[in-house]
């Protein structure tokens, strides 16, 4: 027969088992997400937004697009060197 005096320890065991199952499946899901991100080459966004670019490369792009004149480009090159 059941030992009704020990029913709370049974419920405690059930609660622990449920917590372990949630932790187990949560870990499996987190691991799967991590593996997919590694295989697809996607990374988390870096703090500060966009990657830092070389200022001279940015000036070259602006000059190529016609956003700045040759004199402005030469001045930027001189300032950066």
Short mmCIF file of the C-alpha atoms (twelve columns), coordinates in Angstrom:
data_MODEL
# 
_entry.id   MODEL 
# 
loop_
_atom_site.group_PDB 
_atom_site.id 
_atom_site.type_symbol 
_atom_site.label_atom_id 
_atom_site.label_alt_id 
_atom_site.label_comp_id 
_atom_site.label_asym_id 
_atom_site.label_seq_id 
_atom_site.Cartn_x 
_atom_site.Cartn_y 
_atom_site.Cartn_z 
_atom_site.pdbx_PDB_model_num 
ATOM 1  C CA . UNK A 1  0.000  0.000  0.000   1 
ATOM 2  C CA . UNK A 2  0.898  3.615  -0.385  1 
ATOM 3  C CA . UNK A 3  2.808  5.347  2.337   1 
ATOM 4  C CA . UNK A 4  0.694  8.505  2.495   1 
ATOM 5  C CA . UNK A 5  3.045  10.077 5.045   1 
ATOM 6  C CA . UNK A 6  5.725  10.318 2.370   1 
ATOM 7  C CA . UNK A 7  3.581  11.791 -0.450  1 
ATOM 8  C CA . UNK A 8  5.359  15.183 -0.401  1 
ATOM 9  C CA . UNK A 9  8.737  13.663 -1.132  1 
ATOM 10 C CA . UNK A 10 7.179  11.972 -4.177  1 
ATOM 11 C CA . UNK A 11 5.864  15.319 -5.454  1 
ATOM 12 C CA . UNK A 12 9.261  16.892 -4.786  1 
ATOM 13 C CA . UNK A 13 10.857 14.195 -6.914  1 
ATOM 14 C CA . UNK A 14 8.395  14.880 -9.715  1 
ATOM 15 C CA . UNK A 15 9.155  18.608 -9.549  1 
ATOM 16 C CA . UNK A 16 12.898 17.940 -9.749  1 
ATOM 17 C CA . UNK A 17 12.382 15.590 -12.674 1 
ATOM 18 C CA . UNK A 18 10.392 18.260 -14.535 1 
ATOM 19 C CA . UNK A 19 13.085 20.878 -13.861 1 
ATOM 20 C CA . UNK A 20 15.781 18.528 -15.158 1 
ATOM 21 C CA . UNK A 21 13.749 17.808 -18.284 1 
ATOM 22 C CA . UNK A 22 13.309 21.532 -18.982 1 
ATOM 23 C CA . UNK A 23 17.048 22.089 -18.444 1 
ATOM 24 C CA . UNK A 24 17.916 19.121 -20.663 1 
ATOM 25 C CA . UNK A 25 15.703 20.137 -23.586 1 
ATOM 26 C CA . UNK A 26 16.646 23.800 -23.199 1 
ATOM 27 C CA . UNK A 27 20.300 22.789 -23.445 1 
ATOM 28 C CA . UNK A 28 19.633 20.656 -26.517 1 
ATOM 29 C CA . UNK A 29 17.799 23.534 -28.233 1 
ATOM 30 C CA . UNK A 30 20.534 26.053 -27.305 1 
ATOM 31 C CA . UNK A 31 23.195 23.677 -28.629 1 
ATOM 32 C CA . UNK A 32 21.283 23.211 -31.892 1 
ATOM 33 C CA . UNK A 33 20.966 26.983 -32.370 1 
ATOM 34 C CA . UNK A 34 24.682 27.442 -31.667 1 
ATOM 35 C CA . UNK A 35 25.633 24.724 -34.176 1 
ATOM 36 C CA . UNK A 36 23.393 26.195 -36.889 1 
ATOM 37 C CA . UNK A 37 24.890 29.662 -36.336 1 
ATOM 38 C CA . UNK A 38 28.428 28.271 -36.561 1 
ATOM 39 C CA . UNK A 39 27.684 26.270 -39.714 1 
ATOM 40 C CA . UNK A 40 25.991 29.161 -41.509 1 
ATOM 41 C CA . UNK A 41 28.741 31.586 -40.540 1 
ATOM 42 C CA . UNK A 42 26.411 34.072 -38.923 1 
ATOM 43 C CA . UNK A 43 27.652 35.836 -35.837 1 
ATOM 44 C CA . UNK A 44 26.045 38.017 -33.232 1 
ATOM 45 C CA . UNK A 45 26.104 41.736 -34.011 1 
ATOM 46 C CA . UNK A 46 29.147 43.504 -32.652 1 
ATOM 47 C CA . UNK A 47 28.748 46.226 -30.027 1 
ATOM 48 C CA . UNK A 48 28.798 49.665 -31.554 1 
ATOM 49 C CA . UNK A 49 26.939 48.766 -34.711 1 
ATOM 50 C CA . UNK A 50 28.834 48.554 -37.973 1 
ATOM 51 C CA . UNK A 51 32.374 47.308 -38.340 1 
ATOM 52 C CA . UNK A 52 35.135 49.875 -38.255 1 
ATOM 53 C CA . UNK A 53 36.466 50.707 -41.674 1 
ATOM 54 C CA . UNK A 54 39.696 52.317 -42.751 1 
ATOM 55 C CA . UNK A 55 39.152 56.083 -43.116 1 
ATOM 56 C CA . UNK A 56 41.294 56.224 -46.257 1 
ATOM 57 C CA . UNK A 57 39.177 53.491 -47.875 1 
ATOM 58 C CA . UNK A 58 36.061 55.471 -47.006 1 
ATOM 59 C CA . UNK A 59 37.577 58.586 -48.593 1 
ATOM 60 C CA . UNK A 60 38.484 56.596 -51.718 1 
ATOM 61 C CA . UNK A 61 34.892 55.361 -51.998 1 
ATOM 62 C CA . UNK A 62 33.518 58.873 -51.573 1 
ATOM 63 C CA . UNK A 63 35.916 60.191 -54.212 1 
ATOM 64 C CA . UNK A 64 34.970 57.388 -56.605 1 
ATOM 65 C CA . UNK A 65 31.273 58.184 -56.127 1 
ATOM 66 C CA . UNK A 66 31.911 61.862 -56.778 1 
ATOM 67 C CA . UNK A 67 30.857 62.955 -53.304 1 
ATOM 68 C CA . UNK A 68 34.130 64.843 -52.739 1 
ATOM 69 C CA . UNK A 69 36.457 66.692 -55.095 1 
ATOM 70 C CA . UNK A 70 40.053 65.756 -55.875 1 
ATOM 71 C CA . UNK A 71 41.301 68.570 -53.640 1 
ATOM 72 C CA . UNK A 72 39.190 67.341 -50.729 1 
ATOM 73 C CA . UNK A 73 40.429 63.789 -51.285 1 
ATOM 74 C CA . UNK A 74 44.064 64.917 -51.357 1 
ATOM 75 C CA . UNK A 75 43.511 66.924 -48.164 1 
ATOM 76 C CA . UNK A 76 41.992 63.890 -46.420 1 
ATOM 77 C CA . UNK A 77 44.944 61.735 -47.545 1 
ATOM 78 C CA . UNK A 78 47.362 64.351 -46.232 1 
ATOM 79 C CA . UNK A 79 45.506 64.627 -42.909 1 
ATOM 80 C CA . UNK A 80 45.439 60.861 -42.402 1 
ATOM 81 C CA . UNK A 81 49.121 60.229 -43.180 1 
# 
